[in-house]
C-alpha cells in the first residue's frame, strides 16, 4: 500500500535516507536528523512531501521524498523526486513502481507537467527500472551544485 507520510513515519523515513546513503557509498555525507525531516514534512511551512510504501504488517518499506518545482517555460509546477528508496528485502515486489505511479497521479491530478529525478550513473539496476517505465534520461543537461565553502564564498558577495 502507498500512502502519504504521516508524522509517525518520520523515524522510518530518516532511517531509510541513511540506508540510501549507505547504498550510495556516501554515509559520511548524510547528516539529516529526524527533527529536520519532521520540520520539512510537517512543520508550519512544509517544503517537502513524502509518500511511503507500507508492508502488509504495517512497516514502512519504501519512501518517495519530493518537492514541487516550477517550469518557467510552461508556467506550471512539477514534482522533483529527491529520493526513492525501497528496502533491499522488498525490491521486486512493485513498491518502487507503485511509489512512482502515485507521484505520476499527483502530477496529473494537480495539472503538473513533469516528474523529474536524478540517478547516480553507476546505479544500473535503477536506470534499467526507470527506462522500463519509458522515463528518458536528460543527457543534454549537466547538474551543478554549490555546497560548503564555495557556497559560503558566493553568498558573502551579497552585502
JSON list of N, CA and C in Angstrom, two decimals, residues 2 7 33 45 54 58 62 80 138 142 144:
[
{"chain": "A", "resi": 2, "resn": "UNK", "atom": "N", "xyz": [0.49, 2.22, -0.78]},
{"chain": "A", "resi": 2, "resn": "UNK", "atom": "CA", "xyz": [1.18, 3.51, -0.83]},
{"chain": "A", "resi": 2, "resn": "UNK", "atom": "C", "xyz": [0.26, 4.54, -0.18]},
{"chain": "A", "resi": 7, "resn": "UNK", "atom": "N", "xyz": [3.27, 12.04, 10.46]},
{"chain": "A", "resi": 7, "resn": "UNK", "atom": "CA", "xyz": [4.36, 12.31, 11.42]},
{"chain": "A", "resi": 7, "resn": "UNK", "atom": "C", "xyz": [4.96, 11.06, 12.06]},
{"chain": "A", "resi": 33, "resn": "UNK", "atom": "N", "xyz": [18.61, 14.91, 10.41]},
{"chain": "A", "resi": 33, "resn": "UNK", "atom": "CA", "xyz": [18.04, 14.39, 11.66]},
{"chain": "A", "resi": 33, "resn": "UNK", "atom": "C", "xyz": [16.55, 14.18, 11.49]},
{"chain": "A", "resi": 45, "resn": "UNK", "atom": "N", "xyz": [5.60, 25.45, 7.72]},
{"chain": "A", "resi": 45, "resn": "UNK", "atom": "CA", "xyz": [5.67, 25.76, 6.28]},
{"chain": "A", "resi": 45, "resn": "UNK", "atom": "C", "xyz": [6.33, 24.59, 5.54]},
{"chain": "A", "resi": 54, "resn": "UNK", "atom": "N", "xyz": [4.02, 0.73, 2.41]},
{"chain": "A", "resi": 54, "resn": "UNK", "atom": "CA", "xyz": [3.83, 0.04, 3.68]},
{"chain": "A", "resi": 54, "resn": "UNK", "atom": "C", "xyz": [3.56, -1.43, 3.40]},
{"chain": "A", "resi": 58, "resn": "UNK", "atom": "N", "xyz": [2.36, -3.45, 8.22]},
{"chain": "A", "resi": 58, "resn": "UNK", "atom": "CA", "xyz": [2.37, -2.02, 8.54]},
{"chain": "A", "resi": 58, "resn": "UNK", "atom": "C", "xyz": [3.77, -1.44, 8.78]},
{"chain": "A", "resi": 62, "resn": "UNK", "atom": "N", "xyz": [9.38, 1.49, 1.89]},
{"chain": "A", "resi": 62, "resn": "UNK", "atom": "CA", "xyz": [9.84, 2.31, 0.78]},
{"chain": "A", "resi": 62, "resn": "UNK", "atom": "C", "xyz": [9.42, 3.75, 1.00]},
{"chain": "A", "resi": 80, "resn": "UNK", "atom": "N", "xyz": [9.80, 17.18, -8.26]},
{"chain": "A", "resi": 80, "resn": "UNK", "atom": "CA", "xyz": [11.17, 16.68, -8.29]},
{"chain": "A", "resi": 80, "resn": "UNK", "atom": "C", "xyz": [11.27, 15.63, -7.20]},
{"chain": "A", "resi": 138, "resn": "UNK", "atom": "N", "xyz": [17.98, 12.82, -19.27]},
{"chain": "A", "resi": 138, "resn": "UNK", "atom": "CA", "xyz": [18.18, 14.17, -19.80]},
{"chain": "A", "resi": 138, "resn": "UNK", "atom": "C", "xyz": [19.67, 14.39, -20.02]},
{"chain": "A", "resi": 142, "resn": "UNK", "atom": "N", "xyz": [23.69, 19.11, -17.67]},
{"chain": "A", "resi": 142, "resn": "UNK", "atom": "CA", "xyz": [24.66, 18.76, -16.64]},
{"chain": "A", "resi": 142, "resn": "UNK", "atom": "C", "xyz": [24.22, 19.42, -15.35]},
{"chain": "A", "resi": 144, "resn": "UNK", "atom": "N", "xyz": [24.74, 20.95, -11.72]},
{"chain": "A", "resi": 144, "resn": "UNK", "atom": "CA", "xyz": [25.77, 21.62, -10.94]},
{"chain": "A", "resi": 144, "resn": "UNK", "atom": "C", "xyz": [25.29, 21.77, -9.51]}
]
